Amino acid sequence: MKYLNDLDFKNKRVLVRTDFNVPVENGMVRDDFRIKLALPTLEYILKQSKSKIVVVSHLGRPGGKVSPEFSLKPVAQILSKLLKKEVKFIADIKSAEGDEIVRNLSDGEIALAENIRFHPEEETNDEKFAIDVCHHFGVFVNDAFSASHRAHATIAQIPRFKPSCAGFLMQKEVEELSKALKPPKRPSMAVIGGAKIETKLPVIENLAKVYDVILLGGKISVEAKEKNMKFSQNVVLPEDFSEGNFDIGPKTIEKYVTAISAASFIVWNGPMGKFEEEAYRKGTDAVFEAIVSSDAWKIAGGGESVEYINSKDGAEKFDFISSGGGAMLEFLSGKRLPGIEALENSI
Ligand code: 3PG
């Protein structure tokens, strides 16, 4: 896979795929975390002499139709503020007007194209659509790790037609999560919680092959016990739960906190209970405190865990926080992500 240093951006129109799938409420961006993560790549490219950028992203799941509530316009405003420069907005990258904006971008200019999922061909991974979207560009950069588990046109097709590389965020994600796949320090521990057992099982099974201990919590652990699921010996299920099974219980909390303090490498994905309600936050609070106060290398990820960590202003206390939800889980389950595969096989 090529990285930013491997390609020449001078005097080029550069197409950058980001994941600006951010929460928007009443036309306002509620959390700019993912926009900030794209800045190093965009700033690096803009510094190259006479380069110009068009950014494409999706937001939500508009189902291949134009839907104003999924517009990226509010994101363009935030991006402009963060970059401290004008960000042009392309209402439709496949229209004659879109074409004109792309062709007339001046050196050092940047534009953001409207939600690429307004076109059904994005999600059907349409080859011709991908060619149309990228035909004015000299190079392509994928900095959307968190969307790279999707075999979609601007993720999986474009690298077949343009010299392509990973952006800084993608590079960092692949480096750090590759460490998490083969923990360089022992004892290694994965703490897996959350609700969607079908997405977590492949991760538990894959990590159990290489990790010393896997602690399970959250709804998945309730379900695993109810269904009497069998795991390998290093997978630990809770001994007790809170009333209603909405959190791990006091005995489990004590046991998990002691185990965490002995680990040297920790990956955390998924809360231990229904943390949105204070009554069921004790397990997640205890696990979080134990992880951040340990000297272990700490990696966390997953939508809910990141939301929880941010609510505690805890991001700085981790060595790495993945921007990926589904993408992180698929990576950790050992699957090859279509976006990464496409970069590896790019022309
Ligand atoms: C995410 O938020 O995990 C990514 O942007 C992917 O979104 P999707 O699940 O709608 O494909």
Short mmCIF file of C-alpha atoms and ligand atoms in Angstrom, two decimals:
data_model
loop_
_atom_site.label_atom_id
_atom_site.label_comp_id
_atom_site.label_asym_id
_atom_site.label_seq_id
_atom_site.Cartn_x
_atom_site.Cartn_y
_atom_site.Cartn_z
CA MET A 1 0.00 0.00 0.00
CA LYS A 2 1.28 3.47 -0.86
CA TYR A 3 1.28 6.40 1.56
CA LEU A 4 1.18 10.17 1.04
CA ASN A 5 4.99 10.37 0.80
CA ASP A 6 4.98 7.92 -2.09
CA LEU A 7 2.89 10.03 -4.47
CA ASP A 8 3.50 13.37 -6.12
CA PHE A 9 0.71 15.90 -5.53
CA LYS A 10 2.40 18.90 -7.15
CA ASN A 11 0.35 20.52 -9.84
CA LYS A 12 -2.35 17.86 -9.44
CA ARG A 13 -6.07 17.70 -8.84
CA VAL A 14 -6.41 15.33 -5.90
CA LEU A 15 -9.55 13.40 -5.01
CA VAL A 16 -9.72 12.59 -1.28
CA ARG A 17 -12.27 10.16 0.20
CA THR A 18 -12.97 10.99 3.82
CA ASP A 19 -15.54 9.70 6.28
CA PHE A 20 -17.50 12.79 7.27
CA ASN A 21 -20.36 10.65 8.52
CA VAL A 22 -20.91 12.92 11.53
CA PRO A 23 -24.02 13.53 13.61
CA VAL A 24 -25.99 16.50 12.25
CA GLU A 25 -28.98 17.94 14.10
CA ASN A 26 -31.12 20.76 12.73
CA GLY A 27 -28.45 21.55 10.17
CA MET A 28 -25.67 21.74 12.79
CA VAL A 29 -22.76 19.35 13.19
CA ARG A 30 -23.02 17.91 16.74
CA ASP A 31 -19.55 16.31 16.82
CA ASP A 32 -16.66 17.39 14.57
CA PHE A 33 -14.30 14.55 15.69
CA ARG A 34 -14.17 12.90 12.25
CA ILE A 35 -13.72 16.20 10.42
CA LYS A 36 -10.72 17.08 12.60
CA LEU A 37 -9.18 13.67 11.93
CA ALA A 38 -9.00 14.43 8.19
CA LEU A 39 -7.16 17.75 8.61
CA PRO A 40 -3.53 16.48 8.61
CA THR A 41 -4.01 14.79 5.23
CA LEU A 42 -5.84 17.74 3.66
CA GLU A 43 -3.29 20.24 5.00
CA TYR A 44 -0.38 18.12 3.76
CA ILE A 45 -1.79 17.96 0.22
CA LEU A 46 -2.66 21.65 0.16
CA LYS A 47 0.95 22.49 1.04
CA GLN A 48 2.19 20.80 -2.15
CA SER A 49 2.76 23.37 -4.85
CA LYS A 50 -0.21 24.02 -7.14
CA SER A 51 -2.30 21.13 -5.76
CA LYS A 52 -6.10 21.35 -5.49
CA ILE A 53 -8.45 19.04 -3.64
CA VAL A 54 -11.96 17.72 -4.00
CA VAL A 55 -13.21 15.79 -0.97
CA VAL A 56 -15.93 13.15 -1.29
CA SER A 57 -17.72 11.56 1.63
CA HIS A 58 -21.00 10.00 2.62
CA LEU A 59 -23.24 11.03 5.52
CA GLY A 60 -25.85 8.66 6.93
CA ARG A 61 -27.82 6.28 4.79
CA PRO A 62 -29.92 8.33 2.35
CA GLY A 63 -30.59 5.21 0.27
CA GLY A 64 -29.37 6.51 -3.09
CA LYS A 65 -31.72 9.53 -3.07
CA VAL A 66 -31.17 13.25 -2.59
CA SER A 67 -32.31 13.96 0.98
CA PRO A 68 -31.58 17.40 2.44
CA GLU A 69 -31.28 16.04 5.99
CA PHE A 70 -28.22 14.10 4.87
CA SER A 71 -26.55 17.05 3.16
CA LEU A 72 -22.84 17.66 3.74
CA LYS A 73 -23.33 21.46 3.54
CA PRO A 74 -23.01 21.93 7.33
CA VAL A 75 -19.80 19.91 7.19
CA ALA A 76 -18.36 22.25 4.52
CA GLN A 77 -18.83 25.17 6.92
CA ILE A 78 -17.02 23.40 9.76
CA LEU A 79 -14.25 22.22 7.45
CA SER A 80 -13.76 25.77 6.22
CA LYS A 81 -13.49 27.03 9.82
CA LEU A 82 -11.01 24.32 10.76
CA LEU A 83 -8.85 24.79 7.66
CA LYS A 84 -9.18 28.57 7.93
CA LYS A 85 -9.92 28.83 4.24
CA GLU A 86 -12.85 28.79 1.85
CA VAL A 87 -14.27 25.35 1.05
CA LYS A 88 -16.28 25.40 -2.18
CA PHE A 89 -19.36 23.21 -2.24
CA ILE A 90 -20.19 20.96 -5.18
CA ALA A 91 -23.92 20.21 -5.15
CA ASP A 92 -23.51 17.25 -7.49
CA ILE A 93 -20.11 15.99 -8.57
CA LYS A 94 -21.68 14.26 -11.57
CA SER A 95 -23.44 17.34 -12.98
CA ALA A 96 -22.16 19.81 -15.60
CA GLU A 97 -21.88 22.46 -12.84
CA GLY A 98 -19.92 20.04 -10.67
CA ASP A 99 -17.61 19.32 -13.56
CA GLU A 100 -17.02 23.01 -14.07
CA ILE A 101 -16.15 23.66 -10.41
CA VAL A 102 -13.71 20.74 -10.43
CA ARG A 103 -12.02 21.85 -13.65
CA ASN A 104 -11.77 25.48 -12.57
CA LEU A 105 -10.31 24.94 -9.10
CA SER A 106 -7.29 27.20 -8.66
CA ASP A 107 -4.02 26.12 -7.12
CA GLY A 108 -4.38 25.58 -3.38
CA GLU A 109 -8.20 25.50 -3.49
CA ILE A 110 -10.41 22.87 -1.89
CA ALA A 111 -14.01 21.81 -2.51
CA LEU A 112 -16.32 19.36 -0.77
CA ALA A 113 -18.77 17.38 -2.88
CA GLU A 114 -22.31 16.67 -1.68
CA ASN A 115 -23.08 13.30 -0.05
CA ILE A 116 -21.89 10.66 -2.51
CA ARG A 117 -24.61 8.26 -1.29
CA PHE A 118 -27.19 10.52 -2.98
CA HIS A 119 -26.11 8.48 -6.01
CA PRO A 120 -27.28 4.84 -5.80
CA GLU A 121 -24.22 3.78 -7.81
CA GLU A 122 -21.98 4.50 -4.80
CA GLU A 123 -23.41 1.63 -2.77
CA THR A 124 -23.83 -0.68 -5.75
CA ASN A 125 -20.08 -0.25 -6.26
CA ASP A 126 -20.62 0.79 -9.86
CA GLU A 127 -17.45 0.83 -11.92
CA LYS A 128 -18.61 3.40 -14.47
CA PHE A 129 -19.76 5.73 -11.71
CA ALA A 130 -16.34 5.51 -10.09
CA ILE A 131 -14.63 6.31 -13.40
CA ASP A 132 -16.92 9.32 -13.90
CA VAL A 133 -16.26 10.63 -10.40
CA CYS A 134 -12.47 10.38 -10.66
CA HIS A 135 -11.83 11.23 -14.30
CA HIS A 136 -10.65 14.82 -13.68
CA PHE A 137 -8.15 13.80 -11.02
CA GLY A 138 -4.49 12.86 -11.14
CA VAL A 139 -4.40 10.97 -7.85
CA PHE A 140 -6.71 9.49 -5.24
CA VAL A 141 -6.27 9.39 -1.48
CA ASN A 142 -8.38 7.20 0.81
CA ASP A 143 -8.43 8.62 4.32
CA ALA A 144 -11.76 7.01 5.22
CA PHE A 145 -10.68 4.00 7.26
CA SER A 146 -14.02 3.92 9.05
CA ALA A 147 -15.86 3.43 5.74
CA SER A 148 -13.33 1.07 4.19
CA HIS A 149 -15.24 -2.05 5.17
CA ARG A 150 -17.79 -1.02 2.54
CA ALA A 151 -17.30 -2.23 -1.02
CA HIS A 152 -18.57 1.05 -2.41
CA ALA A 153 -17.53 2.87 -5.59
CA THR A 154 -15.46 5.70 -4.06
CA ILE A 155 -13.78 3.25 -1.67
CA ALA A 156 -13.20 0.07 -3.63
CA GLN A 157 -13.30 1.07 -7.32
CA ILE A 158 -11.37 4.31 -7.76
CA PRO A 159 -7.93 2.85 -6.85
CA ARG A 160 -8.31 0.56 -9.90
CA PHE A 161 -8.24 3.58 -12.16
CA LYS A 162 -6.02 6.20 -10.47
CA PRO A 163 -2.69 6.07 -8.65
CA SER A 164 -3.85 5.90 -5.03
CA CYS A 165 -2.55 5.98 -1.50
CA ALA A 166 -3.67 5.98 2.12
CA GLY A 167 -3.98 9.28 3.96
CA PHE A 168 -2.41 9.84 7.39
CA LEU A 169 -5.50 8.70 9.27
CA MET A 170 -5.83 5.51 7.25
CA GLN A 171 -2.11 4.84 7.72
CA LYS A 172 -2.31 5.31 11.49
CA GLU A 173 -5.42 3.11 11.78
CA VAL A 174 -3.79 0.29 9.84
CA GLU A 175 -0.56 0.55 11.86
CA GLU A 176 -2.24 0.64 15.27
CA LEU A 177 -4.92 -1.95 14.56
CA SER A 178 -2.31 -4.26 13.04
CA LYS A 179 -0.58 -4.05 16.44
CA ALA A 180 -3.91 -4.94 18.03
CA LEU A 181 -4.15 -8.01 15.81
CA LYS A 182 -0.76 -9.25 17.02
CA PRO A 183 -0.23 -7.66 20.44
CA PRO A 184 3.46 -6.87 20.85
CA LYS A 185 3.29 -6.94 24.67
CA ARG A 186 2.04 -9.55 27.14
CA PRO A 187 -0.12 -10.11 29.06
CA SER A 188 -2.46 -8.93 26.33
CA MET A 189 -6.11 -8.30 27.00
CA ALA A 190 -9.19 -7.47 24.96
CA VAL A 191 -12.24 -6.07 26.70
CA ILE A 192 -15.30 -6.53 24.51
CA GLY A 193 -18.78 -5.31 25.31
CA GLY A 194 -21.69 -3.70 23.54
CA ALA A 195 -24.86 -5.03 22.05
CA LYS A 196 -24.49 -6.57 18.63
CA ILE A 197 -23.33 -10.12 19.20
CA GLU A 198 -23.24 -11.00 15.50
CA THR A 199 -20.63 -8.28 14.88
CA LYS A 200 -18.62 -9.10 18.02
CA LEU A 201 -18.43 -12.90 17.79
CA PRO A 202 -15.94 -12.97 14.87
CA VAL A 203 -13.73 -10.49 16.77
CA ILE A 204 -13.86 -12.52 20.00
CA GLU A 205 -13.03 -15.71 18.15
CA ASN A 206 -10.18 -14.15 16.18
CA LEU A 207 -8.60 -12.32 19.12
CA ALA A 208 -8.95 -15.35 21.40
CA LYS A 209 -6.36 -17.08 19.19
CA VAL A 210 -3.66 -14.56 20.10
CA TYR A 211 -4.66 -12.71 23.28
CA ASP A 212 -3.97 -13.95 26.77
CA VAL A 213 -7.35 -12.86 28.13
CA ILE A 214 -10.63 -11.62 26.66
CA LEU A 215 -13.08 -10.08 29.11
CA LEU A 216 -16.68 -9.92 27.96
CA GLY A 217 -19.35 -7.54 29.20
CA GLY A 218 -22.43 -5.69 27.98
CA LYS A 219 -25.47 -7.18 26.31
CA ILE A 220 -23.34 -9.60 24.29
CA SER A 221 -22.21 -11.29 27.50
CA VAL A 222 -25.80 -11.64 28.76
CA GLU A 223 -26.76 -13.19 25.45
CA ALA A 224 -23.70 -15.47 25.41
CA LYS A 225 -24.64 -16.79 28.87
CA GLU A 226 -28.31 -17.18 28.05
CA LYS A 227 -27.47 -19.13 24.89
CA ASN A 228 -24.79 -21.09 26.70
CA MET A 229 -22.24 -20.18 24.02
CA LYS A 230 -18.90 -21.91 24.21
CA PHE A 231 -15.66 -19.98 23.93
CA SER A 232 -12.02 -20.91 24.32
CA GLN A 233 -10.64 -20.94 27.87
CA ASN A 234 -9.11 -17.48 27.77
CA VAL A 235 -12.53 -15.86 27.19
CA VAL A 236 -14.03 -14.70 30.49
CA LEU A 237 -17.76 -14.19 30.98
CA PRO A 238 -19.23 -12.14 33.84
CA GLU A 239 -20.01 -13.94 37.08
CA ASP A 240 -22.84 -11.62 37.97
CA PHE A 241 -24.95 -8.82 36.52
CA SER A 242 -26.84 -5.82 37.85
CA GLU A 243 -30.55 -6.04 38.41
CA GLY A 244 -32.24 -6.47 35.02
CA ASN A 245 -28.93 -7.59 33.45
CA PHE A 246 -28.21 -4.05 32.26
CA ASP A 247 -24.65 -3.95 33.64
CA ILE A 248 -21.98 -6.30 34.91
CA GLY A 249 -22.30 -6.99 38.64
CA PRO A 250 -20.05 -6.09 41.61
CA LYS A 251 -18.12 -9.38 41.73
CA THR A 252 -17.34 -9.15 38.02
CA ILE A 253 -16.32 -5.52 38.35
CA GLU A 254 -13.83 -6.43 41.06
CA LYS A 255 -12.45 -9.34 39.06
CA TYR A 256 -12.15 -7.33 35.82
CA VAL A 257 -10.47 -4.35 37.50
CA THR A 258 -7.82 -6.65 39.03
CA ALA A 259 -7.27 -8.41 35.69
CA ILE A 260 -6.96 -5.13 33.79
CA SER A 261 -4.32 -3.82 36.21
CA ALA A 262 -2.09 -6.79 35.30
CA ALA A 263 -2.29 -6.32 31.51
CA SER A 264 0.40 -4.71 29.34
CA PHE A 265 -1.61 -4.35 26.15
CA ILE A 266 -5.33 -3.59 26.16
CA VAL A 267 -7.87 -3.25 23.38
CA TRP A 268 -11.29 -2.02 24.43
CA ASN A 269 -14.41 -2.10 22.28
CA GLY A 270 -17.93 -1.77 23.65
CA PRO A 271 -19.39 -0.65 26.98
CA MET A 272 -20.01 -3.06 29.88
CA GLY A 273 -23.65 -2.06 30.26
CA LYS A 274 -26.36 0.40 29.37
CA PHE A 275 -24.08 3.31 30.18
CA GLU A 276 -26.53 5.96 28.93
CA GLU A 277 -28.40 5.37 32.20
CA GLU A 278 -26.46 6.27 35.31
CA ALA A 279 -27.79 3.28 37.23
CA TYR A 280 -26.09 0.92 34.76
CA ARG A 281 -22.82 2.78 34.22
CA LYS A 282 -20.83 1.31 37.11
CA GLY A 283 -19.22 -1.48 35.09
CA THR A 284 -18.19 0.80 32.22
CA ASP A 285 -16.92 3.44 34.66
CA ALA A 286 -14.84 0.87 36.56
CA VAL A 287 -13.37 -0.68 33.41
CA PHE A 288 -12.58 2.76 31.98
CA GLU A 289 -10.85 3.90 35.20
CA ALA A 290 -8.88 0.65 35.41
CA ILE A 291 -7.73 0.93 31.80
CA VAL A 292 -6.72 4.59 31.92
CA SER A 293 -4.84 4.18 35.18
CA SER A 294 -2.84 1.20 33.90
CA ASP A 295 0.57 1.51 32.21
CA ALA A 296 -0.51 -0.78 29.39
CA TRP A 297 -0.58 0.23 25.73
CA LYS A 298 -4.23 1.20 25.30
CA ILE A 299 -6.34 1.13 22.18
CA ALA A 300 -10.08 1.80 22.10
CA GLY A 301 -12.72 2.09 19.42
CA GLY A 302 -16.35 1.60 18.49
CA GLY A 303 -19.05 4.27 18.35
CA GLU A 304 -20.39 3.81 21.88
CA SER A 305 -17.01 3.40 23.58
CA VAL A 306 -15.70 6.53 21.89
CA GLU A 307 -18.83 8.46 22.86
CA TYR A 308 -18.36 7.30 26.45
CA ILE A 309 -14.60 8.11 26.46
CA ASN A 310 -15.27 11.58 25.05
CA SER A 311 -17.93 12.17 27.71
CA LYS A 312 -15.13 11.58 30.23
CA ASP A 313 -12.61 13.72 28.28
CA GLY A 314 -10.58 10.54 28.26
CA ALA A 315 -9.28 10.36 24.67
CA GLU A 316 -5.83 11.68 25.59
CA LYS A 317 -5.38 8.87 28.06
CA PHE A 318 -5.39 6.25 25.30
CA ASP A 319 -2.46 5.54 23.00
CA PHE A 320 -4.86 5.23 20.11
CA ILE A 321 -8.58 5.69 19.53
CA SER A 322 -9.87 4.15 16.34
CA SER A 323 -12.28 6.20 14.25
CA GLY A 324 -13.83 2.98 13.01
CA GLY A 325 -16.95 1.31 14.34
CA GLY A 326 -17.82 -1.52 11.96
CA ALA A 327 -14.48 -1.11 10.17
CA MET A 328 -12.51 -1.64 13.38
CA LEU A 329 -14.50 -4.77 14.19
CA GLU A 330 -14.05 -6.23 10.73
CA PHE A 331 -10.33 -5.46 10.82
CA LEU A 332 -9.96 -7.10 14.24
CA SER A 333 -11.92 -10.11 13.13
CA GLY A 334 -9.19 -10.68 10.56
CA LYS A 335 -11.23 -9.74 7.48
CA ARG A 336 -9.61 -7.87 4.63
CA LEU A 337 -11.33 -4.53 4.18
CA PRO A 338 -12.33 -3.71 0.56
CA GLY A 339 -10.90 -0.17 0.85
CA ILE A 340 -7.52 -1.41 2.06
CA GLU A 341 -7.42 -4.21 -0.48
CA ALA A 342 -8.16 -1.71 -3.23
CA LEU A 343 -5.25 0.50 -2.12
CA GLU A 344 -2.94 -2.51 -2.01
CA ASN A 345 -3.90 -3.49 -5.56
CA SER A 346 -4.03 0.06 -6.94
CA ILE A 347 -2.44 0.90 -10.30
C1 3PG B 1 -19.47 4.52 10.13
O1 3PG B 1 -19.97 5.51 10.67
O2 3PG B 1 -19.21 3.46 10.74
C2 3PG B 1 -19.09 4.63 8.67
O3 3PG B 1 -19.23 5.93 8.20
C3 3PG B 1 -19.85 3.66 7.81
O4 3PG B 1 -21.19 3.99 7.77
P1 3PG B 1 -22.27 2.91 7.26
O5 3PG B 1 -22.39 1.88 8.35
O6 3PG B 1 -23.53 3.68 7.01
O7 3PG B 1 -21.72 2.30 6.00
#
